[in-house]
Coordinates of C-alpha atoms (C1' of nucleotides) in Angstrom, one line a residue:
Chain I
M1297 CA -25.4 3.1 -23.7
Q1298 CA -28.7 4.3 -22.5
K1299 CA -30.0 7.6 -21.0
T1300 CA -31.3 7.1 -17.6
L1301 CA -33.5 9.1 -15.3
C1302 CA -31.2 9.5 -12.3
Q1303 CA -34.2 10.7 -10.2
N1304 CA -35.8 7.3 -10.5
C1305 CA -32.6 5.3 -10.0
I1306 CA -32.9 2.9 -7.1
L1307 CA -29.1 2.4 -7.0
Q1308 CA -28.2 6.0 -6.2
S1309 CA -24.9 6.6 -4.3
D1310 CA -24.8 8.0 -0.8
A1311 CA -23.6 11.2 -2.4
A1312 CA -26.2 11.4 -5.1
I1313 CA -29.0 11.1 -2.6
K1314 CA -27.9 14.5 -1.4
L1315 CA -28.6 16.1 -4.7
I1316 CA -31.6 18.3 -5.1
K1317 CA -34.1 18.0 -7.9
N1318 CA -32.5 20.4 -10.3
Q1319 CA -29.1 18.7 -9.9
L1320 CA -30.6 15.3 -10.5
N1321 CA -32.1 16.5 -13.7
E1322 CA -28.7 17.8 -14.7
L1323 CA -27.1 14.5 -13.7
T1324 CA -29.6 12.7 -16.0
D1325 CA -28.4 14.9 -18.8
H1326 CA -24.8 14.2 -18.3
C1327 CA -24.8 10.6 -17.3
S1328 CA -24.8 7.5 -19.3
R1329 CA -25.2 3.9 -18.1
V1330 CA -23.2 1.0 -19.5
E1331 CA -23.5 -2.7 -18.9
F1332 CA -20.2 -4.7 -18.8
K1333 CA -19.5 -8.4 -19.0
P1334 CA -16.8 -9.9 -16.8
G1335 CA -13.3 -9.1 -18.1
E1336 CA -14.2 -6.0 -20.0
I1337 CA -12.2 -2.8 -19.7
I1338 CA -14.0 0.2 -18.2
F1339 CA -11.0 2.5 -18.7
K1340 CA -7.3 2.2 -19.4
E1341 CA -4.4 3.8 -17.6
N1342 CA -2.8 6.8 -19.3
A1343 CA -6.0 7.5 -21.2
I1344 CA -7.6 10.9 -20.9
S1345 CA -11.0 10.7 -19.3
T1346 CA -13.6 13.4 -18.8
N1347 CA -15.9 11.2 -16.7
V1348 CA -16.2 10.0 -13.2
V1349 CA -17.4 6.4 -13.1
Y1350 CA -19.9 5.2 -10.6
I1351 CA -20.3 1.5 -10.2
Q1352 CA -23.9 0.6 -9.5
R1353 CA -23.7 -3.1 -9.6
G1354 CA -20.8 -5.6 -9.9
L1355 CA -17.1 -6.0 -9.1
V1356 CA -14.2 -4.3 -10.6
K1357 CA -10.4 -4.5 -10.3
I1358 CA -8.1 -1.5 -10.3
H1359 CA -4.8 -2.5 -11.8
T1360 CA -1.7 -1.5 -13.7
D1361 CA 0.7 -3.1 -16.1
N1362 CA 3.2 -0.3 -15.9
F1363 CA 6.0 -2.7 -15.1
S1364 CA 5.3 -5.3 -17.8
K1365 CA 3.6 -7.4 -15.1
D1366 CA 0.0 -6.9 -14.2
R1367 CA -0.5 -5.7 -10.7
I1368 CA -3.9 -5.6 -9.1
L1369 CA -4.2 -2.7 -6.7
R1370 CA -7.7 -3.0 -5.3
L1371 CA -11.0 -4.6 -5.8
T1372 CA -14.0 -2.3 -5.8
K1373 CA -17.4 -3.6 -5.1
A1374 CA -20.6 -1.7 -6.0
P1375 CA -21.7 0.8 -5.0
S1376 CA -18.7 3.0 -5.3
Y1377 CA -17.1 5.8 -7.3
L1378 CA -14.0 4.7 -9.2
C1379 CA -10.7 6.4 -9.3
L1380 CA -11.7 10.0 -8.9
P1381 CA -8.0 10.8 -8.2
G1382 CA -6.6 10.8 -11.7
V1383 CA -9.6 12.3 -13.2
L1384 CA -9.9 15.2 -10.8
G1385 CA -6.3 16.0 -10.8
D1386 CA -5.3 16.1 -14.4
S1387 CA -7.9 14.0 -16.2
I1388 CA -5.5 11.2 -17.0
N1389 CA -6.4 7.8 -15.6
R1390 CA -3.5 6.6 -13.5
F1391 CA -4.8 3.0 -13.4
S1392 CA -6.9 0.7 -15.4
A1393 CA -10.3 -0.6 -14.4
T1394 CA -11.5 -4.0 -15.6
T1395 CA -14.7 -5.8 -14.5
I1396 CA -14.5 -9.2 -12.9
E1397 CA -18.2 -9.8 -12.6
P1398 CA -21.2 -8.4 -14.6
T1399 CA -21.2 -4.7 -13.9
L1400 CA -23.4 -1.7 -14.4
A1401 CA -21.5 1.6 -14.5
C1402 CA -22.6 5.2 -14.8
F1403 CA -20.3 7.6 -16.6
I1404 CA -20.8 11.1 -15.2
D1405 CA -19.4 14.2 -16.9
I1406 CA -16.5 15.5 -14.7
H1407 CA -17.6 19.1 -15.0
V1408 CA -21.1 18.3 -13.7
F1409 CA -19.5 16.2 -10.9
K1410 CA -17.2 19.1 -9.9
K1411 CA -20.2 21.5 -10.1
F1412 CA -22.1 19.3 -7.6
I1413 CA -19.1 19.4 -5.2
L1414 CA -18.9 23.1 -5.4
E1415 CA -22.7 23.7 -5.1
N1416 CA -23.8 20.9 -2.7
G1417 CA -21.9 20.5 0.5
D1418 CA -23.7 17.3 1.5
F1419 CA -22.7 15.7 -1.8
A1420 CA -19.1 16.8 -1.3
Y1421 CA -19.1 15.5 2.3
Q1422 CA -20.2 12.1 1.2
I1423 CA -17.4 12.0 -1.4
I1424 CA -14.9 13.0 1.2
L1425 CA -16.1 10.3 3.6
A1426 CA -15.7 7.7 0.8
L1427 CA -12.2 8.9 0.0
S1428 CA -11.3 8.7 3.6
Q1429 CA -12.5 5.1 3.9
N1430 CA -10.4 4.3 0.8
E1431 CA -7.3 5.8 2.5
I1432 CA -7.7 3.7 5.6
K1433 CA -8.0 0.6 3.4
S1434 CA -5.0 1.6 1.4
F1435 CA -3.0 1.8 4.6
Q1436 CA -4.1 -1.7 5.6
V1437 CA -3.1 -3.0 2.2
S1438 CA 0.3 -1.5 2.6
L1439 CA 0.7 -3.0 6.0
N1440 CA -0.2 -6.4 4.7
L1441 CA 2.1 -6.2 1.8
A1442 CA 5.1 -4.9 3.7
Q1443 CA 4.7 -7.2 6.7
K1444 CA 3.1 -10.5 5.9
Q1445 CA 4.5 -13.6 4.4
A1446 CA 2.9 -15.4 1.5
N1447 CA 0.5 -17.6 3.5
G1448 CA -0.7 -14.7 5.5
R1449 CA -1.4 -12.8 2.3
V1450 CA -3.3 -15.7 0.8
A1451 CA -5.3 -16.1 4.1
D1452 CA -6.1 -12.4 3.9
A1453 CA -7.3 -12.7 0.3
L1454 CA -9.6 -15.6 1.1
L1455 CA -11.1 -13.8 4.2
Y1456 CA -11.5 -10.7 2.0
F1457 CA -13.6 -12.5 -0.5
A1458 CA -15.6 -14.3 2.1
R1459 CA -16.3 -11.3 4.2
E1460 CA -16.2 -8.2 2.0
I1461 CA -17.3 -9.5 -1.4
Y1462 CA -19.4 -12.6 -1.1
N1463 CA -20.6 -12.6 2.5
S1464 CA -20.3 -16.4 2.5
Q1465 CA -17.9 -19.1 3.5
V1466 CA -18.5 -20.7 0.1
F1467 CA -17.7 -18.8 -3.1
M1468 CA -16.2 -19.1 -6.6
L1469 CA -12.9 -17.4 -6.8
P1470 CA -13.2 -14.8 -9.5
F1471 CA -9.5 -15.0 -10.1
S1472 CA -7.0 -17.4 -11.5
R1473 CA -4.1 -18.4 -9.3
Q1474 CA -2.0 -16.1 -11.5
E1475 CA -4.3 -13.1 -10.8
L1476 CA -4.4 -13.9 -7.1
G1477 CA -0.6 -13.8 -7.1
D1478 CA -0.6 -10.5 -9.1
W1479 CA -2.8 -9.1 -6.4
M1480 CA -0.9 -10.2 -3.4
G1481 CA 2.5 -9.9 -4.9
I1482 CA 3.5 -13.5 -4.9
S1483 CA 4.0 -16.1 -7.7
R1484 CA 1.3 -18.3 -9.0
E1485 CA 3.2 -21.4 -8.0
S1486 CA 3.3 -20.2 -4.4
V1487 CA -0.4 -19.5 -4.5
S1488 CA -1.1 -23.1 -5.6
R1489 CA 1.1 -24.5 -3.0
I1490 CA -0.4 -22.4 -0.2
L1491 CA -4.0 -23.2 -1.2
G1492 CA -2.9 -26.8 -1.3
E1493 CA -1.5 -26.7 2.2
F1494 CA -4.7 -25.0 3.5
H1495 CA -6.7 -27.7 1.8
S1496 CA -4.6 -30.5 3.3
A1497 CA -4.8 -28.9 6.8
H1498 CA -8.7 -28.7 6.4
I1499 CA -8.6 -25.0 6.8
I1500 CA -10.3 -24.6 3.4
Y1501 CA -11.8 -27.0 0.9
Q1502 CA -10.8 -26.2 -2.7
N1503 CA -12.0 -27.6 -5.9
G1504 CA -10.7 -25.5 -8.8
K1505 CA -12.1 -22.0 -8.3
E1506 CA -14.7 -23.2 -5.7
I1507 CA -13.5 -22.4 -2.2
T1508 CA -15.1 -23.3 1.1
I1509 CA -13.7 -21.8 4.3
L1510 CA -13.7 -24.6 6.9
N1511 CA -11.8 -23.0 9.7
E1512 CA -12.2 -19.2 9.6
E1513 CA -10.6 -18.7 13.0
L1514 CA -7.4 -20.5 12.0
L1515 CA -7.3 -18.6 8.8
E1516 CA -7.7 -15.4 10.7
Q1517 CA -4.7 -16.4 12.9
I1518 CA -2.6 -17.1 9.9
S1519 CA -3.5 -13.7 8.5
Q1520 CA -2.7 -12.0 11.7
K1521 CA 0.7 -13.7 12.3
G1522 CA 1.8 -13.1 8.8
Chain S
M364 CA -0.9 26.5 22.7
Q365 CA -1.7 29.9 21.3
K366 CA -4.7 31.4 19.7
T367 CA -4.0 32.6 16.2
L368 CA -5.6 34.9 13.8
C369 CA -6.2 32.6 10.9
Q370 CA -6.9 35.5 8.7
N371 CA -3.4 36.7 9.0
C372 CA -1.8 33.3 8.7
I373 CA 0.8 33.2 5.9
L374 CA 0.8 29.5 6.0
Q375 CA -2.9 28.9 5.0
S376 CA -3.7 25.7 3.2
D377 CA -5.0 25.6 -0.3
A378 CA -8.3 24.9 1.2
A379 CA -8.3 27.6 3.8
I380 CA -7.6 30.2 1.2
K381 CA -11.1 29.5 -0.1
L382 CA -12.7 30.4 3.1
I383 CA -14.6 33.7 3.3
K384 CA -14.1 36.2 6.0
N385 CA -16.7 35.0 8.4
Q386 CA -15.5 31.5 8.1
L387 CA -11.9 32.6 8.8
N388 CA -13.1 34.3 12.0
E389 CA -14.8 31.1 13.0
L390 CA -11.7 29.1 12.2
T391 CA -9.7 31.4 14.5
D392 CA -12.2 30.7 17.3
H393 CA -11.9 26.9 16.9
C394 CA -8.2 26.5 16.0
S395 CA -5.2 26.2 18.2
R396 CA -1.6 26.1 17.1
V397 CA 1.0 23.8 18.7
E398 CA 4.7 23.7 18.2
F399 CA 6.4 20.2 18.3
K400 CA 10.0 19.1 18.7
P401 CA 11.2 16.1 16.7
G402 CA 10.0 12.8 18.0
E403 CA 6.9 14.2 19.8
I404 CA 3.6 12.5 19.4
I405 CA 0.8 14.6 17.7
F406 CA -1.8 11.9 18.2
K407 CA -2.0 8.2 19.0
E408 CA -3.9 5.5 17.3
N409 CA -7.1 4.3 18.9
A410 CA -7.4 7.6 20.7
I411 CA -10.6 9.6 20.2
S412 CA -10.0 12.9 18.5
T413 CA -12.3 15.8 17.8
N414 CA -9.8 17.7 15.7
V415 CA -8.5 17.8 12.2
V416 CA -4.8 18.5 12.3
Y417 CA -3.2 20.8 9.7
I418 CA 0.6 20.7 9.4
Q419 CA 1.9 24.2 8.7
R420 CA 5.6 23.5 9.0
G421 CA 7.6 20.4 9.5
L422 CA 7.7 16.7 8.8
V423 CA 5.5 14.0 10.3
K424 CA 5.4 10.2 10.1
I425 CA 2.1 8.3 10.1
H426 CA 2.7 4.9 11.8
T427 CA 1.2 2.1 13.7
D428 CA 2.5 -0.4 16.2
N429 CA -0.6 -2.6 16.0
F430 CA 1.4 -5.7 15.3
S431 CA 4.0 -5.3 18.1
K432 CA 6.5 -3.9 15.4
D433 CA 6.4 -0.3 14.5
R434 CA 5.4 0.2 10.9
I435 CA 5.7 3.6 9.2
L436 CA 3.0 4.1 6.7
R437 CA 3.7 7.5 5.2
L438 CA 5.7 10.7 5.7
T439 CA 3.7 13.9 5.4
K440 CA 5.5 17.1 4.7
A441 CA 3.9 20.5 5.4
P442 CA 1.6 21.9 4.2
S443 CA -0.9 19.1 4.6
Y444 CA -4.0 17.9 6.5
L445 CA -3.3 14.8 8.6
C446 CA -5.4 11.8 8.7
L447 CA -8.9 13.1 8.1
P448 CA -10.0 9.6 7.5
G449 CA -10.3 8.3 11.0
V450 CA -11.6 11.5 12.4
L451 CA -14.2 12.1 9.8
G452 CA -15.5 8.5 9.9
D453 CA -15.8 7.7 13.6
S454 CA -13.5 10.1 15.3
I455 CA -11.1 7.4 16.3
N456 CA -7.5 7.8 15.1
R457 CA -6.6 4.8 13.1
F458 CA -2.9 5.6 13.2
S459 CA -0.4 7.5 15.2
A460 CA 1.4 10.7 14.0
T461 CA 4.8 11.6 15.3
T462 CA 7.0 14.5 14.3
I463 CA 10.4 13.8 12.8
E464 CA 11.4 17.4 12.4
P465 CA 10.3 20.6 14.3
T466 CA 6.7 21.0 13.4
L467 CA 4.0 23.6 13.7
A468 CA 0.5 22.1 13.7
C469 CA -3.0 23.5 13.9
F470 CA -5.8 21.7 15.7
I471 CA -9.1 22.5 14.1
D472 CA -12.4 21.5 15.6
I473 CA -13.9 18.7 13.6
H474 CA -17.4 20.3 13.6
V475 CA -16.1 23.5 12.2
F476 CA -14.2 21.7 9.6
K477 CA -17.3 19.7 8.6
K478 CA -19.3 22.9 8.5
F479 CA -16.8 24.4 6.1
I480 CA -17.1 21.4 3.8
L481 CA -20.9 21.7 3.9
E482 CA -21.0 25.5 3.4
N483 CA -18.1 26.1 1.1
G484 CA -17.7 24.1 -2.1
D485 CA -14.3 25.5 -3.0
F486 CA -13.0 24.4 0.4
A487 CA -14.5 21.0 0.0
Y488 CA -13.1 20.7 -3.5
Q489 CA -9.6 21.4 -2.3
I490 CA -9.9 18.7 0.4
I491 CA -11.1 16.3 -2.2
L492 CA -8.2 17.1 -4.5
A493 CA -5.7 16.5 -1.6
L494 CA -7.3 13.2 -0.7
S495 CA -7.2 12.1 -4.3
Q496 CA -3.5 12.9 -4.5
N497 CA -3.0 10.8 -1.3
E498 CA -4.8 7.9 -3.0
I499 CA -2.6 7.9 -6.0
K500 CA 0.5 8.0 -3.7
S501 CA -0.9 5.1 -1.6
F502 CA -1.3 3.0 -4.8
Q503 CA 2.3 3.7 -5.7
V504 CA 3.5 2.7 -2.2
S505 CA 1.5 -0.6 -2.6
L506 CA 3.1 -1.2 -5.9
N507 CA 6.6 -0.7 -4.5
L508 CA 6.0 -2.9 -1.5
A509 CA 4.5 -5.7 -3.5
Q510 CA 6.9 -5.7 -6.3
K511 CA 10.3 -4.3 -5.5
Q512 CA 13.1 -6.1 -3.8
A513 CA 15.0 -4.6 -0.9
N514 CA 17.6 -2.6 -2.9
G515 CA 14.9 -1.1 -5.0
R516 CA 13.0 -0.1 -1.9
V517 CA 16.0 1.6 -0.3
A518 CA 16.8 3.4 -3.6
D519 CA 13.2 4.5 -3.6
A520 CA 13.5 5.8 0.0
L521 CA 16.7 7.8 -0.8
L522 CA 15.2 9.3 -3.9
Y523 CA 12.1 10.2 -2.0
F524 CA 14.1 12.1 0.6
A525 CA 16.2 13.8 -2.0
R526 CA 13.3 14.9 -4.2
E527 CA 10.2 15.2 -2.2
I528 CA 11.4 16.1 1.2
Y529 CA 14.8 18.0 1.1
N530 CA 15.1 19.0 -2.6
S531 CA 18.8 18.3 -2.4
Q532 CA 21.3 15.5 -3.2
V533 CA 22.8 16.0 0.2
F534 CA 20.7 15.5 3.3
M535 CA 20.7 14.2 6.8
L536 CA 18.6 11.0 7.1
P537 CA 15.9 11.7 9.7
F538 CA 15.6 8.0 10.4
S539 CA 17.7 5.3 12.0
R540 CA 18.5 2.3 9.9
Q541 CA 15.8 0.5 12.0
E542 CA 13.2 3.1 11.1
L543 CA 14.1 3.0 7.4
G544 CA 13.6 -0.7 7.6
D545 CA 10.2 -0.3 9.4
W546 CA 9.2 2.0 6.7
M547 CA 10.2 -0.1 3.7
G548 CA 9.4 -3.4 5.3
I549 CA 12.9 -4.8 5.5
S550 CA 15.2 -5.6 8.4
R551 CA 17.7 -3.1 9.7
E552 CA 20.6 -5.3 8.8
S553 CA 19.6 -5.4 5.2
V554 CA 19.3 -1.6 5.2
S555 CA 22.8 -1.4 6.5
R556 CA 24.1 -3.8 3.9
I557 CA 22.3 -2.2 1.0
L558 CA 23.5 1.3 2.0
G559 CA 27.0 -0.1 2.3
E560 CA 26.8 -1.6 -1.2
F561 CA 25.5 1.7 -2.7
H562 CA 28.4 3.5 -1.0
S563 CA 31.0 1.0 -2.3
A564 CA 29.5 1.3 -5.8
H565 CA 29.8 5.1 -5.5
I566 CA 26.1 5.5 -6.0
I567 CA 25.8 7.4 -2.7
Y568 CA 28.2 8.6 -0.1
Q569 CA 27.2 7.8 3.4
N570 CA 28.6 9.0 6.7
G571 CA 26.3 8.0 9.5
K572 CA 23.0 9.8 8.8
E573 CA 24.6 12.1 6.2
I574 CA 23.7 11.0 2.7
T575 CA 24.9 12.3 -0.6
I576 CA 23.5 11.0 -3.8
L577 CA 26.3 10.7 -6.3
N578 CA 24.6 8.9 -9.2
E579 CA 20.9 9.7 -9.2
E580 CA 20.4 8.1 -12.6
L581 CA 21.7 4.7 -11.5
L582 CA 19.7 4.9 -8.3
E583 CA 16.6 5.6 -10.4
Q584 CA 17.4 2.5 -12.4
I585 CA 17.7 0.4 -9.3
S586 CA 14.4 1.7 -8.1
Q587 CA 12.7 1.0 -11.4
K588 CA 14.0 -2.5 -11.8
G589 CA 13.1 -3.4 -8.3
Chain J
dC151 C1' 34.9 12.3 31.9
dG152 C1' 33.8 7.6 32.2
dA153 C1' 30.1 4.2 32.3
dT154 C1' 26.1 2.6 30.0
dA155 C1' 22.9 2.3 26.5
dT156 C1' 21.9 2.6 21.7
dT157 C1' 22.9 2.3 17.0
dT158 C1' 25.4 0.3 13.3
dG159 C1' 28.1 -3.0 10.6
dT160 C1' 29.2 -7.7 9.2
dG161 C1' 29.7 -12.6 8.9
dA162 C1' 27.3 -17.3 9.2
dT163 C1' 23.2 -19.6 8.9
dA164 C1' 18.3 -20.6 8.2
dT165 C1' 14.2 -19.8 5.9
dG166 C1' 10.9 -18.5 2.6
dT167 C1' 9.8 -17.8 -2.0
dA168 C1' 10.9 -17.2 -6.9
dT169 C1' 12.1 -19.6 -10.8
dC170 C1' 12.6 -23.4 -13.8
dA171 C1' 11.0 -27.7 -15.8
dC172 C1' 7.6 -30.6 -16.7
dA173 C1' 3.2 -33.3 -16.0
dT174 C1' -1.7 -33.1 -15.7
dA175 C1' -6.2 -31.2 -16.0
dG176 C1' -9.4 -28.3 -17.9
dT177 C1' -11.3 -25.2 -21.7
dC178 C1' -12.3 -23.7 -26.3
dA179 C1' -12.7 -23.8 -31.2
dC180 C1' -13.9 -26.2 -35.2
Chain L
dG909 C1' -14.4 -35.5 -30.5
dT910 C1' -9.8 -34.0 -31.5
dG911 C1' -6.2 -30.8 -31.3
dA912 C1' -4.4 -26.6 -29.3
dC913 C1' -4.2 -23.7 -25.8
dT914 C1' -4.5 -22.2 -21.0
dA915 C1' -4.5 -23.0 -16.2
dT916 C1' -2.9 -25.7 -12.4
dG917 C1' 0.0 -28.7 -9.5
dT918 C1' 4.5 -30.3 -7.9
dG919 C1' 9.4 -31.3 -7.4
dA920 C1' 14.3 -29.5 -7.6
dT921 C1' 17.1 -25.7 -7.4
dA922 C1' 18.6 -20.9 -6.8
dC923 C1' 18.4 -16.7 -4.6
dA924 C1' 17.1 -13.0 -1.5
dT925 C1' 16.5 -11.7 2.9
dA926 C1' 15.6 -12.6 7.8
dT927 C1' 17.7 -14.0 11.8
dC928 C1' 21.3 -14.7 15.1
dA929 C1' 25.6 -13.5 17.1
dC930 C1' 28.9 -10.4 18.1
dA931 C1' 32.1 -6.4 17.5
dA932 C1' 32.6 -1.6 16.8
dA933 C1' 31.1 2.9 16.8
dT934 C1' 28.3 6.5 18.6
dA935 C1' 25.3 8.9 21.7
dT936 C1' 23.5 9.8 26.4
dC937 C1' 23.7 10.9 31.0
dG938 C1' 25.1 11.3 35.7

DNA sequence: CGATATTTGTGATATGTATCACATAGTCAC
DNA sequence: GTGACTATGTGATACATATCACAAATATCG
């Protein structure tokens, strides 16, 4: 952990930019920055937390193993606030957060965070915008899960990595087949089979965790049709 | 439509209670109240909207027919703000809202709403709390859809109506079997079969849309096990 | 009230995916 | 480098659920 001068931070959130000088000083006093390696736990579900976590750099999964099986609920790419929900409501984390790439996270005291919301409308408005975006995305995830078959879900996942996370047709999957399955709600064997089919059909090229999308249009169609 | 004195409204939201007198006057000037019968459309997806909708009384479904098939994303029981997300982001409704019971809705000018967020931290904080709750619920919906089998989902739906909507073991389903299926992501035939099985096993009593939960504990188990 | 449309139930079948079993490849520790 | 462990691929099978087809019940409307 290291104290940081939030005023000088070049990775401020859209919300933090709205803070005035005094507030930024206060943030500095109640904010600590932590560096995480891939696979490290940022916080665990059911633990009490008095911090809001802001992800400056990196990639994080929100997940739960409530039901004996690990279920990945969402990937969150920096910059982003993590899981305000549980913390704001009753200060219990409803879900776990684990890094999947090297990540830099700020832990902000919840009281200071709440104070900023109450005092600074611009800050609050940015938070509300972000939460609204999350809600739309959650709806889309629900749609996908409820409606699409396994190959549509895998296509979805690949397009998501290519477009939202890596901005590239070529990328290293940060997940095992098992984790991909946990995320999309299908078995690891089915993930293997489907990736194999996509490979055979020259829709993607796969070599272990290395993925190249060869025919994005077709992948998009598969995702759409379910 | 009728103009309403928001100051005197006995159905104010948790957020509106935080408004000061001047703001309530302003709300009155930019708020109209509309009464809906069941099955009426409050707003349609892809339409531009300059209002935030607050549901004072009633029950509403958020849904989409993007993919030719109607998919119900969420039920929203009064009191609640509806779908800030789309409106706040780019003023396009991302989803449709249709009443399923008689509903009283307030249409609030988006600019006034935004002004309140900027000016009144208590108001903003209440909105953030509500959005946070929504997010947790969305995660749970995702978990259910990704993980549970059909009978678990139907059990879920029944418990949801009994506990969250009607607070009673006996209630009239506001949905057809088709709609129940659209909501839980299963076919109408499967819904029929599963309800029939629950009936035979004396877990519920069903007579058309009239449902009585006879063995809540067992239903809970079915929901848990998936 | 009767005619028509809509909703619901139920059997037979098809299909997709989980599960199981096992082989193979890759990774890590010492 | 060797052994142990983990991740991955693949075939056979079982199972859940969609789909189709049709009958029965219910609601709607002139």
